[in-house]
Every structure is written in C-alpha cells, then in structure tokens.
Amino acid sequence: MPEVTIRYFAAARSAAGASSATAEAGSIRELVTTVSADRPELARVLSICTFLLDGERAEPSTLLAAGAQVDALPPFAGG
C-alpha cells in the first residue's frame, strides 16, 4: 500500500493531538480506519469530515497514490 499523509484541521487536530500523520493506505476510508484505530474521539470527528485529496474534494472510497496528501476538514461554524 502507498504511504500517504493526512493533515488534521480544527477539531480533527485536537482529537488527533497532532497536525498530521503518515500511514499506509489504499483509500481514504482505509487511511481513516488506520489513523483512528483505538482512538474513538478521532474516529468520531473523522466520520463527519470532508476530505481533500491533493487540494480537491474526495470521497472516502477514493484510491490513494504514494505521496498523496489528504486533508481532514471538520464542519466549521461561521456566518
């Protein structure tokens, strides 16, 4: 599986306790499962996130290539 980076923002960063992580995963769904294993709060936050793959919106089923960058964006409040 390719090694990819996930960057966390806002509540995802808080739940992860870091701004990013690197993991091996074939899809965004697999990446989320891998980085949130044994971390229920992070899993909860990631379940409501929008994901960007190299700057473009992507679905959890999107396949990943080596070196890809995934951004996890939780819903933001604002007006």
Short mmCIF file of N, CA, C and O in Angstrom, two decimals:
data_model
loop_
_atom_site.label_atom_id
_atom_site.label_comp_id
_atom_site.label_asym_id
_atom_site.label_seq_id
_atom_site.Cartn_x
_atom_site.Cartn_y
_atom_site.Cartn_z
N MET A 1 0.84 -1.19 0.00
CA MET A 1 0.00 0.00 0.00
C MET A 1 0.88 1.25 0.00
O MET A 1 1.95 1.25 0.59
N PRO A 2 0.39 2.30 -0.62
CA PRO A 2 1.16 3.54 -0.66
C PRO A 2 1.20 4.26 0.69
O PRO A 2 0.26 4.18 1.47
N GLU A 3 2.29 4.96 0.93
CA GLU A 3 2.40 5.78 2.12
C GLU A 3 1.87 7.17 1.78
O GLU A 3 2.26 7.76 0.77
N VAL A 4 0.95 7.66 2.62
CA VAL A 4 0.31 8.95 2.39
C VAL A 4 0.32 9.76 3.69
O VAL A 4 0.53 9.23 4.77
N THR A 5 0.03 11.05 3.55
CA THR A 5 -0.03 11.95 4.70
C THR A 5 -1.44 12.45 4.86
O THR A 5 -2.10 12.80 3.88
N ILE A 6 -1.91 12.48 6.11
CA ILE A 6 -3.19 13.11 6.41
C ILE A 6 -2.91 14.31 7.30
O ILE A 6 -2.14 14.21 8.26
N ARG A 7 -3.48 15.44 6.92
CA ARG A 7 -3.35 16.66 7.72
C ARG A 7 -4.69 16.91 8.42
O ARG A 7 -5.74 16.81 7.80
N TYR A 8 -4.60 17.23 9.70
CA TYR A 8 -5.79 17.47 10.51
C TYR A 8 -5.99 18.96 10.73
O TYR A 8 -5.04 19.69 10.95
N PHE A 9 -7.25 19.39 10.71
CA PHE A 9 -7.59 20.78 10.95
C PHE A 9 -8.66 20.86 12.03
O PHE A 9 -9.50 19.97 12.17
N ALA A 10 -8.65 21.94 12.80
CA ALA A 10 -9.67 22.27 13.81
C ALA A 10 -9.89 21.11 14.77
O ALA A 10 -8.94 20.64 15.40
N ALA A 11 -11.12 20.63 14.91
CA ALA A 11 -11.45 19.56 15.87
C ALA A 11 -10.69 18.26 15.57
O ALA A 11 -10.37 17.51 16.49
N ALA A 12 -10.40 18.01 14.31
CA ALA A 12 -9.63 16.80 13.97
C ALA A 12 -8.22 16.91 14.53
O ALA A 12 -7.68 15.93 15.06
N ARG A 13 -7.63 18.09 14.45
CA ARG A 13 -6.28 18.29 15.01
C ARG A 13 -6.31 18.09 16.52
O ARG A 13 -5.42 17.45 17.10
N SER A 14 -7.32 18.62 17.16
CA SER A 14 -7.45 18.47 18.61
C SER A 14 -7.61 16.99 19.00
O SER A 14 -6.96 16.51 19.93
N ALA A 15 -8.45 16.27 18.29
CA ALA A 15 -8.69 14.86 18.59
C ALA A 15 -7.46 14.00 18.31
O ALA A 15 -7.19 13.03 19.01
N ALA A 16 -6.70 14.36 17.28
CA ALA A 16 -5.50 13.60 16.93
C ALA A 16 -4.33 13.94 17.83
O ALA A 16 -3.42 13.11 17.99
N GLY A 17 -4.32 15.14 18.38
CA GLY A 17 -3.19 15.58 19.19
C GLY A 17 -1.96 15.87 18.34
O GLY A 17 -0.84 15.88 18.85
N ALA A 18 -2.17 16.09 17.06
CA ALA A 18 -1.08 16.37 16.12
C ALA A 18 -1.67 17.07 14.91
O ALA A 18 -2.87 17.02 14.68
N SER A 19 -0.80 17.70 14.13
CA SER A 19 -1.29 18.38 12.94
C SER A 19 -1.31 17.46 11.72
O SER A 19 -1.98 17.78 10.73
N SER A 20 -0.60 16.34 11.78
CA SER A 20 -0.59 15.42 10.64
C SER A 20 -0.10 14.05 11.08
O SER A 20 0.43 13.89 12.20
N ALA A 21 -0.26 13.09 10.18
CA ALA A 21 0.23 11.73 10.40
C ALA A 21 0.53 11.11 9.04
O ALA A 21 -0.03 11.53 8.02
N THR A 22 1.39 10.14 9.04
CA THR A 22 1.71 9.40 7.83
C THR A 22 1.33 7.95 8.06
O THR A 22 1.56 7.41 9.14
N ALA A 23 0.73 7.33 7.05
CA ALA A 23 0.30 5.94 7.18
C ALA A 23 0.25 5.31 5.80
O ALA A 23 0.26 6.00 4.78
N GLU A 24 0.17 4.00 5.79
CA GLU A 24 -0.02 3.26 4.55
C GLU A 24 -1.50 2.96 4.40
O GLU A 24 -2.13 2.43 5.31
N ALA A 25 -2.07 3.31 3.24
CA ALA A 25 -3.49 3.07 2.99
C ALA A 25 -3.76 3.13 1.50
O ALA A 25 -3.13 3.90 0.78
N GLY A 26 -4.71 2.32 1.06
CA GLY A 26 -5.07 2.30 -0.35
C GLY A 26 -6.20 3.23 -0.73
O GLY A 26 -6.40 3.55 -1.89
N SER A 27 -6.97 3.68 0.28
CA SER A 27 -8.08 4.60 0.04
C SER A 27 -8.21 5.53 1.24
O SER A 27 -7.62 5.28 2.30
N ILE A 28 -8.98 6.58 1.07
CA ILE A 28 -9.21 7.48 2.19
C ILE A 28 -9.89 6.74 3.33
O ILE A 28 -9.53 6.92 4.49
N ARG A 29 -10.83 5.88 3.02
CA ARG A 29 -11.52 5.09 4.06
C ARG A 29 -10.51 4.27 4.86
O ARG A 29 -10.57 4.23 6.09
N GLU A 30 -9.59 3.61 4.18
CA GLU A 30 -8.56 2.81 4.88
C GLU A 30 -7.65 3.70 5.71
O GLU A 30 -7.24 3.33 6.82
N LEU A 31 -7.33 4.87 5.20
CA LEU A 31 -6.50 5.81 5.93
C LEU A 31 -7.18 6.23 7.22
O LEU A 31 -6.56 6.22 8.30
N VAL A 32 -8.44 6.57 7.15
CA VAL A 32 -9.20 6.97 8.34
C VAL A 32 -9.23 5.82 9.36
O VAL A 32 -9.01 6.04 10.55
N THR A 33 -9.47 4.62 8.89
CA THR A 33 -9.50 3.45 9.78
C THR A 33 -8.15 3.25 10.45
O THR A 33 -8.08 3.01 11.67
N THR A 34 -7.09 3.39 9.69
CA THR A 34 -5.74 3.18 10.23
C THR A 34 -5.37 4.22 11.27
O THR A 34 -4.91 3.87 12.36
N VAL A 35 -5.57 5.49 10.96
CA VAL A 35 -5.13 6.54 11.89
C VAL A 35 -6.02 6.65 13.11
O VAL A 35 -5.59 7.20 14.14
N SER A 36 -7.25 6.15 13.04
CA SER A 36 -8.15 6.28 14.19
C SER A 36 -8.33 4.97 14.96
O SER A 36 -9.13 4.93 15.90
N ALA A 37 -7.57 3.95 14.62
CA ALA A 37 -7.65 2.68 15.36
C ALA A 37 -7.34 2.95 16.83
O ALA A 37 -6.38 3.64 17.16
N ASP A 38 -8.20 2.46 17.70
CA ASP A 38 -8.04 2.65 19.16
C ASP A 38 -8.10 4.11 19.59
O ASP A 38 -7.57 4.47 20.64
N ARG A 39 -8.70 4.96 18.76
CA ARG A 39 -8.84 6.38 19.09
C ARG A 39 -10.27 6.82 18.79
O ARG A 39 -10.55 7.43 17.77
N PRO A 40 -11.22 6.47 19.66
CA PRO A 40 -12.63 6.71 19.37
C PRO A 40 -13.00 8.17 19.10
O PRO A 40 -13.84 8.44 18.26
N GLU A 41 -12.37 9.12 19.79
CA GLU A 41 -12.71 10.53 19.56
C GLU A 41 -12.26 10.96 18.17
O GLU A 41 -12.99 11.65 17.45
N LEU A 42 -11.09 10.54 17.75
CA LEU A 42 -10.61 10.86 16.41
C LEU A 42 -11.51 10.19 15.37
O LEU A 42 -11.88 10.82 14.37
N ALA A 43 -11.90 8.95 15.59
CA ALA A 43 -12.80 8.26 14.66
C ALA A 43 -14.12 9.01 14.54
O ALA A 43 -14.66 9.17 13.43
N ARG A 44 -14.65 9.51 15.66
CA ARG A 44 -15.92 10.25 15.64
C ARG A 44 -15.78 11.52 14.81
O ARG A 44 -16.61 11.83 13.97
N VAL A 45 -14.71 12.27 15.04
CA VAL A 45 -14.52 13.52 14.31
C VAL A 45 -14.30 13.24 12.82
O VAL A 45 -14.91 13.90 11.96
N LEU A 46 -13.47 12.26 12.50
CA LEU A 46 -13.21 11.96 11.09
C LEU A 46 -14.46 11.48 10.36
O LEU A 46 -14.58 11.67 9.15
N SER A 47 -15.41 10.89 11.09
CA SER A 47 -16.63 10.39 10.46
C SER A 47 -17.51 11.52 9.90
O SER A 47 -18.37 11.28 9.06
N ILE A 48 -17.28 12.76 10.36
CA ILE A 48 -18.08 13.89 9.87
C ILE A 48 -17.26 14.87 9.03
O ILE A 48 -17.74 15.94 8.66
N CYS A 49 -16.02 14.49 8.74
CA CYS A 49 -15.13 15.37 7.98
C CYS A 49 -15.40 15.32 6.48
O CYS A 49 -15.88 14.33 5.95
N THR A 50 -15.04 16.40 5.83
CA THR A 50 -14.90 16.45 4.38
C THR A 50 -13.42 16.23 4.11
O THR A 50 -12.56 16.69 4.87
N PHE A 51 -13.10 15.52 3.03
CA PHE A 51 -11.71 15.22 2.71
C PHE A 51 -11.30 15.85 1.40
O PHE A 51 -12.07 15.88 0.44
N LEU A 52 -10.09 16.37 1.39
CA LEU A 52 -9.47 16.88 0.17
C LEU A 52 -8.28 15.98 -0.14
O LEU A 52 -7.50 15.66 0.76
N LEU A 53 -8.16 15.59 -1.38
CA LEU A 53 -7.00 14.82 -1.84
C LEU A 53 -6.20 15.73 -2.76
O LEU A 53 -6.69 16.12 -3.82
N ASP A 54 -5.01 16.08 -2.31
CA ASP A 54 -4.15 16.99 -3.06
C ASP A 54 -4.91 18.25 -3.49
O ASP A 54 -4.80 18.72 -4.61
N GLY A 55 -5.73 18.77 -2.55
CA GLY A 55 -6.44 20.02 -2.78
C GLY A 55 -7.80 19.92 -3.44
O GLY A 55 -8.49 20.91 -3.59
N GLU A 56 -8.22 18.72 -3.83
CA GLU A 56 -9.52 18.52 -4.50
C GLU A 56 -10.42 17.66 -3.61
O GLU A 56 -9.96 16.66 -3.05
N ARG A 57 -11.70 18.02 -3.53
CA ARG A 57 -12.64 17.24 -2.72
C ARG A 57 -12.64 15.78 -3.17
O ARG A 57 -12.61 15.49 -4.37
N ALA A 58 -12.68 14.87 -2.19
CA ALA A 58 -12.63 13.45 -2.48
C ALA A 58 -13.56 12.68 -1.55
O ALA A 58 -13.79 13.09 -0.41
N GLU A 59 -14.07 11.58 -2.04
CA GLU A 59 -14.94 10.69 -1.26
C GLU A 59 -14.09 9.68 -0.49
O GLU A 59 -12.95 9.38 -0.89
N PRO A 60 -14.63 9.09 0.57
CA PRO A 60 -13.88 8.08 1.32
C PRO A 60 -13.40 6.89 0.47
O PRO A 60 -12.38 6.29 0.77
N SER A 61 -14.12 6.59 -0.59
CA SER A 61 -13.73 5.45 -1.43
C SER A 61 -12.60 5.79 -2.41
O SER A 61 -12.09 4.90 -3.10
N THR A 62 -12.18 7.05 -2.46
CA THR A 62 -11.14 7.47 -3.39
C THR A 62 -9.83 6.73 -3.13
O THR A 62 -9.37 6.65 -1.99
N LEU A 63 -9.23 6.20 -4.19
CA LEU A 63 -7.97 5.49 -4.08
C LEU A 63 -6.82 6.47 -3.95
O LEU A 63 -6.87 7.58 -4.49
N LEU A 64 -5.78 6.04 -3.24
CA LEU A 64 -4.64 6.90 -2.96
C LEU A 64 -3.38 6.39 -3.65
O LEU A 64 -3.18 5.19 -3.77
N ALA A 65 -2.53 7.32 -4.06
CA ALA A 65 -1.23 7.01 -4.64
C ALA A 65 -0.15 7.39 -3.63
O ALA A 65 -0.36 8.24 -2.76
N ALA A 66 1.01 6.80 -3.77
CA ALA A 66 2.13 7.12 -2.89
C ALA A 66 2.39 8.62 -2.89
O ALA A 66 2.37 9.27 -3.94
N GLY A 67 2.60 9.17 -1.71
CA GLY A 67 2.90 10.59 -1.58
C GLY A 67 1.69 11.50 -1.56
O GLY A 67 1.84 12.72 -1.46
N ALA A 68 0.49 10.94 -1.64
CA ALA A 68 -0.71 11.76 -1.64
C ALA A 68 -0.86 12.49 -0.31
O ALA A 68 -0.37 12.04 0.73
N GLN A 69 -1.54 13.63 -0.36
CA GLN A 69 -1.83 14.40 0.85
C GLN A 69 -3.33 14.53 0.99
O GLN A 69 -4.01 15.03 0.09
N VAL A 70 -3.84 14.06 2.12
CA VAL A 70 -5.26 14.11 2.41
C VAL A 70 -5.47 15.12 3.54
O VAL A 70 -4.78 15.06 4.56
N ASP A 71 -6.40 16.04 3.36
CA ASP A 71 -6.77 17.00 4.40
C ASP A 71 -8.11 16.60 4.98
O ASP A 71 -9.06 16.34 4.24
N ALA A 72 -8.19 16.53 6.31
CA ALA A 72 -9.43 16.21 7.01
C ALA A 72 -10.01 17.52 7.56
O ALA A 72 -9.43 18.14 8.45
N LEU A 73 -11.15 17.92 7.01
CA LEU A 73 -11.78 19.20 7.37
C LEU A 73 -13.11 18.95 8.06
O LEU A 73 -14.10 18.61 7.41
N PRO A 74 -13.17 19.14 9.38
CA PRO A 74 -14.45 19.01 10.07
C PRO A 74 -15.37 20.18 9.69
O PRO A 74 -14.89 21.20 9.18
N PRO A 75 -16.65 20.04 9.97
CA PRO A 75 -17.55 21.18 9.72
C PRO A 75 -17.10 22.39 10.55
O PRO A 75 -16.66 22.25 11.69
N PHE A 76 -17.17 23.55 9.93
CA PHE A 76 -16.79 24.79 10.61
C PHE A 76 -18.03 25.61 10.84
O PHE A 76 -18.91 25.68 9.98
N ALA A 77 -18.09 26.28 11.97
CA ALA A 77 -19.18 27.20 12.26
C ALA A 77 -18.77 28.59 11.76
O ALA A 77 -17.60 28.92 11.73
N GLY A 78 -19.72 29.34 11.38
CA GLY A 78 -19.39 30.70 10.93
C GLY A 78 -20.57 31.38 10.33
O GLY A 78 -21.63 30.80 10.17
N GLY A 79 -20.39 32.58 9.95
CA GLY A 79 -21.51 33.30 9.43
C GLY A 79 -21.08 34.23 8.45
O GLY A 79 -21.02 34.79 7.61
#
